Amino acid sequence: MGFLKYALRKLGLMVVTLAIIASATFFLVNAVPGNPIAARTLRMPETVKAELYAKYGFDKPLWPRYVITMRGLLRGDFGMSAVYEGDTVPNIIASKLPVSARLGLQQMLVGVTLGILLGVVSALKNGRAADFAIIALAAFAVSIPQLVFSLLLQKFFAGAKTGLPIIGWSGFKSTILPTIAGAFVYTSFYARLMKSSILDVIGQEYIMTAESKGISGFRVVTRHVLRNAFVPIITYLPMTVAMCVTGSFFVESVFTIPGLGYYYVKSVQQRDLSMVMGLTVFIAALLLAVVFVTDILYKLVDPRIRLERAGKR
Amino acid sequence: MAWRILRRNPVAMAALGLIALFLIMAVLGPRLRGIDGGVINVKAKNAPPSRELWFGADDMGRDLFSNLWLGLRVSLTVAVVCGAAQIVLGSLIGGLMGYLGGIVDVVIMRVIEIISSVPGLLITMIVMMILGNGVLSLLLAISITSWCGTARQIRGQIMQLRETEYILAAETLGAGAWRTITRHLIPNTAGIIIVNLTSSIPQYIFMESGLSFVGLGLQPPNISLGTLIASGQVHMDFAPHQLLFPCAALCLIVLAFNLLGDGLRNALDPRLRR
């Protein structure tokens, strides 16, 4: 019962937060000087101009527009793109999301898995050459901006030699370089995180208890150390997804991948206000949802919290 | 104390030296070779590195060596200004939250939570849209979200410190608010501030070059590492030096700040010191 109440409270808070973010975005976006259709309507007759202004709602004052926009958001109506004629914002998001989602998932799958593996090796070989090499490599990799790494991959590994396309998004081959470009950030981040998490757990008393009971080293590691070391890792899930969103702006721009990040940048460049508004709200909602799921997962996974609940019964 | 530990760390000292070198070059570099980076020289179009043009020339024959340091100047300006904004705003707001508590604390905390739930890059891009492209609007747009993390940590630290016995002791011995703040609270939060700063400076530098790369930060004819890298990408097949030199500069400066940050963290955190 307590758990359900907790979840509902979090959900309510999330909706309020999203409403505030949407409002703030609306007013920020409307503070942008000029509007995206001004250039287009410059040489049109007055009546057509007025009609076009009415179509995008630029004929109304700020507050009524705010009410219309917020009402629209509630119904899932994000409005029309001012640049891509005749396309609604949800349509554009729906067509670009699968691209970004696939790229992001591939990056996380490769990057996080490799990072966790390296972190485990480094923690178990703590202080030895393997550990030193991994940690030095991770520290070095953190310093290479994703942008530079993407460009270097593109320069040296794309083209005729490897058969990997330089830009674009068609087929598995074109996803390889962008995936590596995004994955290495997670690898270095998770390798360090996993190592410190494991070292924390190894220092705990229950590990000594397990060892003194005569459990083999391998079993102690798999049954006790790793299970507990994974708990704090979960809290970094929202950060990982946020990193993925931020990274996608640059990786997608370098490789010209038609995903959400690339179109966000384009919309900002073209002052496509309704697109910027819609994409920002969408990304914010996505991240809030991840935070929510993480909170719930954390409650479910942490053995200490579970024990507490069992004890009460 | 922390300085003495840091001085014995060769990696951190090398990083500090590199940062100092970059600072000097950002000031002197553009004038060092006597070639004006803005001058278009048709004969030197896409020229590879040579004895005359150390880092080669760009697609309009402009000296890359001079322009690289001009670009670095922007990166370091962003690092200094946004770092300063982060510290000043962060400790002021965080200190206020921790010291006053109550409704002020609750309201600002909610604001911070809301700002932090949107990637800073998005907010920066929207603010850039409002302010237009330029160094000043770039600095403002990056600074606008910079204070949140610091404020939250300072708040936590001050709340924790106010519960400690030595603050209680100082107050019972008659120390006023001013003395408590200057002698106890500020020295005890300095560590957090410095560690915070060294971990966010690389992010600011990266953000600037990334935004300029996609055309949302500085735009040509303004020069930053981002715009240099963007034009380098166009010519990377036949004039790779145009891409590699700015990329190397960006990596080195970020690496230097990261290594210095690691060193400072070790020097300042008593738990890591053994």
PDB file of N, CA, C and O in Angstrom, chain B residues 130-170:
ATOM      1  N   ILE B 130      16.907  33.200 -28.423  1.00  0.00           N
ATOM      2  CA  ILE B 130      16.355  34.491 -28.034  1.00  0.00           C
ATOM      3  C   ILE B 130      17.406  35.589 -28.160  1.00  0.00           C
ATOM      4  O   ILE B 130      17.138  36.672 -28.669  1.00  0.00           O
ATOM      5  N   LEU B 131      18.632  35.278 -27.714  1.00  0.00           N
ATOM      6  CA  LEU B 131      19.649  36.325 -27.621  1.00  0.00           C
ATOM      7  C   LEU B 131      20.421  36.517 -28.919  1.00  0.00           C
ATOM      8  O   LEU B 131      21.091  37.523 -29.097  1.00  0.00           O
ATOM      9  N   GLY B 132      20.368  35.546 -29.798  1.00  0.00           N
ATOM     10  CA  GLY B 132      21.145  35.655 -31.032  1.00  0.00           C
ATOM     11  C   GLY B 132      22.564  35.145 -30.838  1.00  0.00           C
ATOM     12  O   GLY B 132      23.004  34.908 -29.712  1.00  0.00           O
ATOM     13  N   ASN B 133      23.282  34.948 -31.950  1.00  0.00           N
ATOM     14  CA  ASN B 133      24.635  34.394 -31.854  1.00  0.00           C
ATOM     15  C   ASN B 133      25.625  35.474 -31.456  1.00  0.00           C
ATOM     16  O   ASN B 133      25.523  36.604 -31.882  1.00  0.00           O
ATOM     17  N   GLY B 134      26.571  35.097 -30.622  1.00  0.00           N
ATOM     18  CA  GLY B 134      27.584  36.045 -30.173  1.00  0.00           C
ATOM     19  C   GLY B 134      28.230  35.550 -28.909  1.00  0.00           C
ATOM     20  O   GLY B 134      27.678  34.682 -28.226  1.00  0.00           O
ATOM     21  N   VAL B 135      29.405  36.069 -28.599  1.00  0.00           N
ATOM     22  CA  VAL B 135      30.128  35.588 -27.430  1.00  0.00           C
ATOM     23  C   VAL B 135      29.334  35.870 -26.164  1.00  0.00           C
ATOM     24  O   VAL B 135      29.192  35.017 -25.284  1.00  0.00           O
ATOM     25  N   LEU B 136      28.793  37.087 -26.076  1.00  0.00           N
ATOM     26  CA  LEU B 136      28.121  37.493 -24.847  1.00  0.00           C
ATOM     27  C   LEU B 136      26.880  36.634 -24.581  1.00  0.00           C
ATOM     28  O   LEU B 136      26.663  36.150 -23.466  1.00  0.00           O
ATOM     29  N   SER B 137      26.065  36.429 -25.627  1.00  0.00           N
ATOM     30  CA  SER B 137      24.855  35.627 -25.422  1.00  0.00           C
ATOM     31  C   SER B 137      25.222  34.177 -25.140  1.00  0.00           C
ATOM     32  O   SER B 137      24.546  33.491 -24.375  1.00  0.00           O
ATOM     33  N   LEU B 138      26.342  33.717 -25.730  1.00  0.00           N
ATOM     34  CA  LEU B 138      26.798  32.356 -25.467  1.00  0.00           C
ATOM     35  C   LEU B 138      27.156  32.201 -23.987  1.00  0.00           C
ATOM     36  O   LEU B 138      26.752  31.235 -23.332  1.00  0.00           O
ATOM     37  N   LEU B 139      27.895  33.172 -23.453  1.00  0.00           N
ATOM     38  CA  LEU B 139      28.298  33.118 -22.046  1.00  0.00           C
ATOM     39  C   LEU B 139      27.064  33.098 -21.145  1.00  0.00           C
ATOM     40  O   LEU B 139      26.970  32.313 -20.209  1.00  0.00           O
ATOM     41  N   LEU B 140      26.102  33.961 -21.464  1.00  0.00           N
ATOM     42  CA  LEU B 140      24.894  34.042 -20.653  1.00  0.00           C
ATOM     43  C   LEU B 140      24.099  32.737 -20.743  1.00  0.00           C
ATOM     44  O   LEU B 140      23.625  32.209 -19.737  1.00  0.00           O
ATOM     45  N   ALA B 141      23.986  32.219 -21.973  1.00  0.00           N
ATOM     46  CA  ALA B 141      23.164  31.028 -22.185  1.00  0.00           C
ATOM     47  C   ALA B 141      23.751  29.815 -21.450  1.00  0.00           C
ATOM     48  O   ALA B 141      23.013  28.988 -20.925  1.00  0.00           O
ATOM     49  N   ILE B 142      25.085  29.720 -21.408  1.00  0.00           N
ATOM     50  CA  ILE B 142      25.683  28.583 -20.695  1.00  0.00           C
ATOM     51  C   ILE B 142      25.600  28.806 -19.191  1.00  0.00           C
ATOM     52  O   ILE B 142      25.356  27.871 -18.424  1.00  0.00           O
ATOM     53  N   SER B 143      25.765  30.068 -18.752  1.00  0.00           N
ATOM     54  CA  SER B 143      25.777  30.339 -17.313  1.00  0.00           C
ATOM     55  C   SER B 143      24.410  30.125 -16.674  1.00  0.00           C
ATOM     56  O   SER B 143      24.317  29.850 -15.480  1.00  0.00           O
ATOM     57  N   ILE B 144      23.359  30.259 -17.476  1.00  0.00           N
ATOM     58  CA  ILE B 144      22.007  30.288 -16.929  1.00  0.00           C
ATOM     59  C   ILE B 144      21.658  29.008 -16.161  1.00  0.00           C
ATOM     60  O   ILE B 144      20.950  29.044 -15.157  1.00  0.00           O
ATOM     61  N   THR B 145      22.197  27.869 -16.599  1.00  0.00           N
ATOM     62  CA  THR B 145      21.887  26.638 -15.884  1.00  0.00           C
ATOM     63  C   THR B 145      23.046  26.174 -15.012  1.00  0.00           C
ATOM     64  O   THR B 145      22.942  25.178 -14.321  1.00  0.00           O
ATOM     65  N   SER B 146      24.173  26.921 -15.063  1.00  0.00           N
ATOM     66  CA  SER B 146      25.406  26.391 -14.463  1.00  0.00           C
ATOM     67  C   SER B 146      25.357  26.289 -12.943  1.00  0.00           C
ATOM     68  O   SER B 146      26.036  25.465 -12.353  1.00  0.00           O
ATOM     69  N   TRP B 147      24.565  27.110 -12.278  1.00  0.00           N
ATOM     70  CA  TRP B 147      24.657  27.234 -10.828  1.00  0.00           C
ATOM     71  C   TRP B 147      23.926  26.120 -10.069  1.00  0.00           C
ATOM     72  O   TRP B 147      24.155  25.927  -8.878  1.00  0.00           O
ATOM     73  N   CYS B 148      23.035  25.397 -10.758  1.00  0.00           N
ATOM     74  CA  CYS B 148      22.126  24.481 -10.053  1.00  0.00           C
ATOM     75  C   CYS B 148      22.846  23.434  -9.200  1.00  0.00           C
ATOM     76  O   CYS B 148      22.573  23.301  -8.011  1.00  0.00           O
ATOM     77  N   GLY B 149      23.769  22.706  -9.822  1.00  0.00           N
ATOM     78  CA  GLY B 149      24.450  21.640  -9.097  1.00  0.00           C
ATOM     79  C   GLY B 149      25.232  22.162  -7.902  1.00  0.00           C
ATOM     80  O   GLY B 149      25.160  21.606  -6.793  1.00  0.00           O
ATOM     81  N   THR B 150      25.972  23.248  -8.116  1.00  0.00           N
ATOM     82  CA  THR B 150      26.765  23.823  -7.034  1.00  0.00           C
ATOM     83  C   THR B 150      25.862  24.275  -5.891  1.00  0.00           C
ATOM     84  O   THR B 150      26.142  24.002  -4.722  1.00  0.00           O
ATOM     85  N   ALA B 151      24.777  24.968  -6.234  1.00  0.00           N
ATOM     86  CA  ALA B 151      23.878  25.465  -5.196  1.00  0.00           C
ATOM     87  C   ALA B 151      23.348  24.319  -4.344  1.00  0.00           C
ATOM     88  O   ALA B 151      23.314  24.396  -3.108  1.00  0.00           O
ATOM     89  N   ARG B 152      22.974  23.219  -5.016  1.00  0.00           N
ATOM     90  CA  ARG B 152      22.422  22.090  -4.282  1.00  0.00           C
ATOM     91  C   ARG B 152      23.470  21.504  -3.323  1.00  0.00           C
ATOM     92  O   ARG B 152      23.165  21.191  -2.176  1.00  0.00           O
ATOM     93  N   GLN B 153      24.705  21.397  -3.799  1.00  0.00           N
ATOM     94  CA  GLN B 153      25.734  20.800  -2.945  1.00  0.00           C
ATOM     95  C   GLN B 153      26.127  21.708  -1.788  1.00  0.00           C
ATOM     96  O   GLN B 153      26.318  21.253  -0.671  1.00  0.00           O
ATOM     97  N   ILE B 154      26.226  23.011  -2.078  1.00  0.00           N
ATOM     98  CA  ILE B 154      26.565  23.964  -1.019  1.00  0.00           C
ATOM     99  C   ILE B 154      25.478  23.950   0.053  1.00  0.00           C
ATOM    100  O   ILE B 154      25.752  23.961   1.254  1.00  0.00           O
ATOM    101  N   ARG B 155      24.232  23.910  -0.398  1.00  0.00           N
ATOM    102  CA  ARG B 155      23.103  23.867   0.535  1.00  0.00           C
ATOM    103  C   ARG B 155      23.233  22.663   1.460  1.00  0.00           C
ATOM    104  O   ARG B 155      23.138  22.779   2.682  1.00  0.00           O
ATOM    105  N   GLY B 156      23.471  21.482   0.851  1.00  0.00           N
ATOM    106  CA  GLY B 156      23.598  20.273   1.655  1.00  0.00           C
ATOM    107  C   GLY B 156      24.724  20.383   2.667  1.00  0.00           C
ATOM    108  O   GLY B 156      24.563  20.052   3.843  1.00  0.00           O
ATOM    109  N   GLN B 157      25.873  20.879   2.181  1.00  0.00           N
ATOM    110  CA  GLN B 157      27.043  20.984   3.049  1.00  0.00           C
ATOM    111  C   GLN B 157      26.786  21.929   4.211  1.00  0.00           C
ATOM    112  O   GLN B 157      27.120  21.640   5.360  1.00  0.00           O
ATOM    113  N   ILE B 158      26.136  23.075   3.931  1.00  0.00           N
ATOM    114  CA  ILE B 158      25.899  24.057   4.987  1.00  0.00           C
ATOM    115  C   ILE B 158      24.904  23.515   6.004  1.00  0.00           C
ATOM    116  O   ILE B 158      25.075  23.669   7.216  1.00  0.00           O
ATOM    117  N   MET B 159      23.883  22.821   5.516  1.00  0.00           N
ATOM    118  CA  MET B 159      22.921  22.236   6.451  1.00  0.00           C
ATOM    119  C   MET B 159      23.604  21.227   7.356  1.00  0.00           C
ATOM    120  O   MET B 159      23.336  21.162   8.561  1.00  0.00           O
ATOM    121  N   GLN B 160      24.511  20.438   6.753  1.00  0.00           N
ATOM    122  CA  GLN B 160      25.242  19.443   7.522  1.00  0.00           C
ATOM    123  C   GLN B 160      26.149  20.126   8.548  1.00  0.00           C
ATOM    124  O   GLN B 160      26.203  19.738   9.719  1.00  0.00           O
ATOM    125  N   LEU B 161      26.848  21.173   8.089  1.00  0.00           N
ATOM    126  CA  LEU B 161      27.796  21.860   8.964  1.00  0.00           C
ATOM    127  C   LEU B 161      27.101  22.515  10.147  1.00  0.00           C
ATOM    128  O   LEU B 161      27.626  22.550  11.256  1.00  0.00           O
ATOM    129  N   ARG B 162      25.899  23.025   9.902  1.00  0.00           N
ATOM    130  CA  ARG B 162      25.213  23.733  10.977  1.00  0.00           C
ATOM    131  C   ARG B 162      24.852  22.793  12.120  1.00  0.00           C
ATOM    132  O   ARG B 162      24.604  23.233  13.238  1.00  0.00           O
ATOM    133  N   GLU B 163      24.809  21.485  11.797  1.00  0.00           N
ATOM    134  CA  GLU B 163      24.487  20.519  12.852  1.00  0.00           C
ATOM    135  C   GLU B 163      25.727  20.090  13.628  1.00  0.00           C
ATOM    136  O   GLU B 163      25.618  19.450  14.655  1.00  0.00           O
ATOM    137  N   THR B 164      26.915  20.400  13.098  1.00  0.00           N
ATOM    138  CA  THR B 164      28.122  19.854  13.719  1.00  0.00           C
ATOM    139  C   THR B 164      28.413  20.534  15.042  1.00  0.00           C
ATOM    140  O   THR B 164      27.979  21.653  15.308  1.00  0.00           O
ATOM    141  N   GLU B 165      29.192  19.802  15.859  1.00  0.00           N
ATOM    142  CA  GLU B 165      29.450  20.293  17.207  1.00  0.00           C
ATOM    143  C   GLU B 165      30.361  21.512  17.236  1.00  0.00           C
ATOM    144  O   GLU B 165      30.212  22.377  18.068  1.00  0.00           O
ATOM    145  N   TYR B 166      31.322  21.573  16.289  1.00  0.00           N
ATOM    146  CA  TYR B 166      32.240  22.702  16.401  1.00  0.00           C
ATOM    147  C   TYR B 166      31.609  24.023  16.011  1.00  0.00           C
ATOM    148  O   TYR B 166      31.987  25.071  16.503  1.00  0.00           O
ATOM    149  N   ILE B 167      30.570  23.962  15.143  1.00  0.00           N
ATOM    150  CA  ILE B 167      29.841  25.196  14.846  1.00  0.00           C
ATOM    151  C   ILE B 167      29.040  25.608  16.084  1.00  0.00           C
ATOM    152  O   ILE B 167      29.021  26.774  16.481  1.00  0.00           O
ATOM    153  N   LEU B 168      28.425  24.597  16.701  1.00  0.00           N
ATOM    154  CA  LEU B 168      27.676  24.846  17.932  1.00  0.00           C
ATOM    155  C   LEU B 168      28.610  25.447  18.980  1.00  0.00           C
ATOM    156  O   LEU B 168      28.291  26.441  19.644  1.00  0.00           O
ATOM    157  N   ALA B 169      29.810  24.846  19.082  1.00  0.00           N
ATOM    158  CA  ALA B 169      30.787  25.333  20.057  1.00  0.00           C
ATOM    159  C   ALA B 169      31.163  26.776  19.759  1.00  0.00           C
ATOM    160  O   ALA B 169      31.216  27.626  20.656  1.00  0.00           O
ATOM    161  N   ALA B 170      31.418  27.055  18.460  1.00  0.00           N
ATOM    162  CA  ALA B 170      31.804  28.410  18.081  1.00  0.00           C
ATOM    163  C   ALA B 170      30.702  29.389  18.440  1.00  0.00           C
ATOM    164  O   ALA B 170      30.959  30.486  18.940  1.00  0.00           O
TER     165      ALA B 170
END
